[in-house]
Amino acid sequence: MSEVKLVAKPGEVQFPKGLEGVIARETTKSYVDGQRGRLYYHGIPIEELAENSTYEETFFLLLYDRLPTEGELEYFKSRMVQYRELPSEVYDYICKASSRYNDTPMSVLRTAVSMLASFDDSAEEDSLPAHEREAIKITSRMATITAAIGRARKGLAPIHPRPDLSHAANFLYMLFGEEPDPYYARVMDVILILHADHGCNASTFATLVVKSTLSDMYSSVVAGIAALKGPLHGGANQRALRMLKEIGEPENAEAWVLKALEKKRRIMGFGHRVYKAYDPRARILHDYAVEVTKRAGTEKYLKMAEIIERVMIERLGKKGIFPNVDFYSGVVMSSMGIDDELFTPIFATSRVAGWTAHALEQRVDNRIYRPRFVYVGPEIDHWVPLEERVKPEKEPTPFTPLEKLV
Ligand code: SDX
């Protein structure tokens, strides 16, 4: 590789900011065709998985690079069921943190997953069987944790998992305390399938950086949760719904979004580093939103979203800005009675399948991630004694908080 200039003046060396377009590694897990707006998990179009698969089967596909036989799927499901329950200490933390401290659901999820490691005596074992077991354990338990967080935020006691329900149905059962209508269990299953993996997104990359140092699987997943928490990544689904609530009525939508664009604000749920076409997951979620909002009598949110989509594509479609997965997911989940503060934890509850599958894939031919910076600081200088120092006139420029951007 030609020698890159590592000491330069600001702006002198060109490099892709945000590692745009930089290849991190080879993978067989998923492919995002950004130009055509297509997504494949191990070569299978997301539309076919959403139509025919289940989250358990999709998780198996991501972990083992093939669809399971009937017997394998039943055994895999039984392993996920076996790991659903949480240690009582984790339930206790979730109840205390959600009612006593001003913790966000994503920070409670991050801490609860971290706690799980203390109850797993092979958590520090660096072997493929241990990592495979942890992948299944953590993926299964994150649903239980997220449901417990949702209830604790309302001052409700957790509902313990049932072994006889599917992963998606059991999640809704633990969240609402009653067996879900099969239609909504299917909608939740599709939501989990759609969010399970998505190439080298920020949270998957964070997981891989941690795993590349041979750190443990729990730490790698906690890194993924931490990255997904940000509003530019997983946190956009909640903000997108709150935007619709702020707009209030469909007749306000067009003026609202035009005014926001005039102020150069970012519309949550639009744009994507890779998709320069319509996110196929958003299309599938839109189609579910039609039925779910009709059943819930919340059609006005879908109407507002469709108006915003039209205006955004008219204005920014030529720049490759279209709805992404976060735009309609909130309309669907809120119409199912799920609070918007649970949207991102649900995203994480699904994406942990991809995080752990990529971590296992990388562990087989691992190399620690270690990119470079271009140093544009001051010339090499010397330490200055305290009495000779003077306060600089100009402090370094502070960042602009997202609130000013959105
Ligand atoms: C997810 O990577 C993944 O795969 C992520 C994900 C996954 O499954 O893991 O798909 C999930 O994170 C979806 C994205 C959710 N985030 C949002 O909806 C937040 C709003 N969107 C953005 O902030 C933005 O589009 C990003 C962060 C998603 C992508 O940012 P990029 O690629 O760094 O794009 P950019 O910030 O350089 O923007 C390029 C231009 C800018 O305009 P100019 O300065 O060139 O004039 O597009 C504009 C931006 O202002 N732009 C938007 C916009 N997104 C980009 N303008 C208005 N509204 C937006 N949403």
Short mmCIF file of N, CA and C and ligand atoms in Angstrom, two decimals, residues 198 201 231-233 236 264-273 281 312 316 319 321 324-326 347 351, ligand 1:
data_model
loop_
_atom_site.label_atom_id
_atom_site.label_comp_id
_atom_site.label_asym_id
_atom_site.label_seq_id
_atom_site.Cartn_x
_atom_site.Cartn_y
_atom_site.Cartn_z
N HIS A 198 -27.40 -6.03 8.77
CA HIS A 198 -27.39 -5.01 7.72
C HIS A 198 -25.98 -4.59 7.35
N ASN A 201 -22.82 -1.83 9.42
CA ASN A 201 -23.36 -0.61 10.02
C ASN A 201 -22.56 -0.28 11.28
N PRO A 231 -28.82 8.69 17.96
CA PRO A 231 -29.94 9.05 17.09
C PRO A 231 -29.61 9.02 15.59
N LEU A 232 -28.37 9.00 15.23
CA LEU A 232 -28.06 8.89 13.80
C LEU A 232 -28.12 7.44 13.33
N HIS A 233 -28.27 6.52 14.29
CA HIS A 233 -28.28 5.08 13.96
C HIS A 233 -29.60 4.49 14.46
N ALA A 236 -33.03 6.69 15.67
CA ALA A 236 -33.84 7.52 14.76
C ALA A 236 -35.30 7.10 14.75
N LYS A 264 -32.48 23.46 7.26
CA LYS A 264 -31.40 22.46 7.10
C LYS A 264 -31.46 21.40 8.21
N ARG A 265 -32.69 21.13 8.73
CA ARG A 265 -32.80 20.09 9.76
C ARG A 265 -32.81 18.71 9.13
N ARG A 266 -32.35 17.73 9.88
CA ARG A 266 -32.36 16.33 9.42
C ARG A 266 -33.70 15.73 9.75
N ILE A 267 -34.35 15.11 8.80
CA ILE A 267 -35.62 14.44 9.06
C ILE A 267 -35.32 13.00 9.42
N MET A 268 -35.62 12.63 10.66
CA MET A 268 -35.31 11.29 11.14
C MET A 268 -36.07 10.23 10.35
N GLY A 269 -35.35 9.14 10.06
CA GLY A 269 -35.96 8.07 9.26
C GLY A 269 -35.72 8.23 7.78
N PHE A 270 -34.91 9.25 7.41
CA PHE A 270 -34.56 9.42 5.98
C PHE A 270 -33.05 9.46 5.81
N GLY A 271 -32.61 9.08 4.63
CA GLY A 271 -31.19 9.11 4.32
C GLY A 271 -30.50 7.86 4.80
N HIS A 272 -29.36 7.59 4.17
CA HIS A 272 -28.63 6.37 4.53
C HIS A 272 -27.24 6.42 3.91
N ARG A 273 -26.25 5.92 4.61
CA ARG A 273 -24.90 5.93 4.09
C ARG A 273 -24.78 5.02 2.86
N ARG A 281 -36.58 -2.44 3.53
CA ARG A 281 -37.23 -2.74 4.82
C ARG A 281 -38.33 -1.72 5.10
N MET A 312 -40.27 14.64 0.90
CA MET A 312 -38.82 14.38 1.02
C MET A 312 -38.26 13.83 -0.30
N LEU A 316 -35.47 15.72 -2.03
CA LEU A 316 -34.12 15.17 -1.81
C LEU A 316 -33.90 13.83 -2.48
N LYS A 319 -30.92 13.51 -4.44
CA LYS A 319 -29.65 13.37 -3.68
C LYS A 319 -29.54 11.98 -3.08
N ILE A 321 -31.81 10.55 -1.13
CA ILE A 321 -32.38 10.49 0.23
C ILE A 321 -33.81 9.97 0.18
N ASN A 324 -35.69 5.30 5.33
CA ASN A 324 -34.92 4.13 5.75
C ASN A 324 -35.75 3.32 6.74
N VAL A 325 -35.18 2.28 7.27
CA VAL A 325 -35.93 1.31 8.10
C VAL A 325 -36.61 2.00 9.28
N ASP A 326 -36.03 3.14 9.73
CA ASP A 326 -36.55 3.78 10.95
C ASP A 326 -37.78 4.63 10.72
N PHE A 347 -34.97 -2.76 18.35
CA PHE A 347 -34.01 -2.83 17.25
C PHE A 347 -32.77 -3.63 17.71
N ARG A 351 -31.05 -6.94 16.26
CA ARG A 351 -29.74 -6.83 15.63
C ARG A 351 -28.65 -7.62 16.32
C1 SDX B 1 -29.93 3.13 10.48
O1 SDX B 1 -25.65 1.81 8.32
C2 SDX B 1 -26.76 1.15 8.41
O2 SDX B 1 -27.00 0.20 7.71
C3 SDX B 1 -27.77 1.68 9.46
C4 SDX B 1 -29.11 0.97 9.49
C5 SDX B 1 -28.97 -0.46 9.96
O3 SDX B 1 -29.87 -1.28 9.65
O4 SDX B 1 -28.03 -0.74 10.74
O5 SDX B 1 -29.71 0.98 8.20
C6 SDX B 1 -30.05 1.65 10.49
O6 SDX B 1 -29.13 3.66 11.20
C7 SDX B 1 -30.76 3.92 9.50
C8 SDX B 1 -30.42 5.43 9.56
C9 SDX B 1 -31.20 6.03 10.73
N1 SDX B 1 -30.80 7.43 10.93
C10 SDX B 1 -31.58 8.44 10.55
O7 SDX B 1 -32.66 8.32 9.97
C11 SDX B 1 -31.03 9.81 10.95
C12 SDX B 1 -31.21 10.81 9.80
N2 SDX B 1 -30.32 10.41 8.73
C13 SDX B 1 -29.04 10.94 8.69
O8 SDX B 1 -28.54 11.74 9.66
C14 SDX B 1 -28.10 10.40 7.63
O9 SDX B 1 -28.82 10.18 6.50
C15 SDX B 1 -27.32 9.17 8.03
C16 SDX B 1 -26.63 9.35 9.33
C17 SDX B 1 -28.21 8.00 8.09
C18 SDX B 1 -26.28 8.93 6.92
O10 SDX B 1 -25.42 9.97 7.00
P1 SDX B 1 -24.24 10.20 5.94
O11 SDX B 1 -24.12 9.08 4.98
O12 SDX B 1 -23.03 10.59 6.72
O13 SDX B 1 -24.80 11.41 5.12
P2 SDX B 1 -24.40 12.91 5.38
O14 SDX B 1 -24.67 13.24 6.83
O15 SDX B 1 -23.06 13.16 4.83
O16 SDX B 1 -25.51 13.69 4.50
C19 SDX B 1 -25.30 13.87 3.10
C20 SDX B 1 -26.23 15.00 2.69
C21 SDX B 1 -26.10 16.22 3.59
O17 SDX B 1 -26.50 17.35 2.83
P3 SDX B 1 -25.31 18.31 2.27
O18 SDX B 1 -24.54 18.77 3.50
O19 SDX B 1 -24.49 17.46 1.34
O20 SDX B 1 -26.06 19.44 1.58
O21 SDX B 1 -27.59 14.57 2.81
C22 SDX B 1 -28.27 15.38 3.76
C23 SDX B 1 -27.19 16.02 4.63
O22 SDX B 1 -27.67 17.23 5.16
N3 SDX B 1 -29.07 14.49 4.59
C24 SDX B 1 -30.28 14.79 5.07
C25 SDX B 1 -30.68 13.65 5.80
N4 SDX B 1 -29.73 12.72 5.73
C26 SDX B 1 -28.73 13.25 4.99
N5 SDX B 1 -31.05 15.90 4.95
C27 SDX B 1 -32.25 15.87 5.59
N6 SDX B 1 -32.70 14.81 6.30
C28 SDX B 1 -31.95 13.71 6.43
N7 SDX B 1 -32.41 12.70 7.13
#
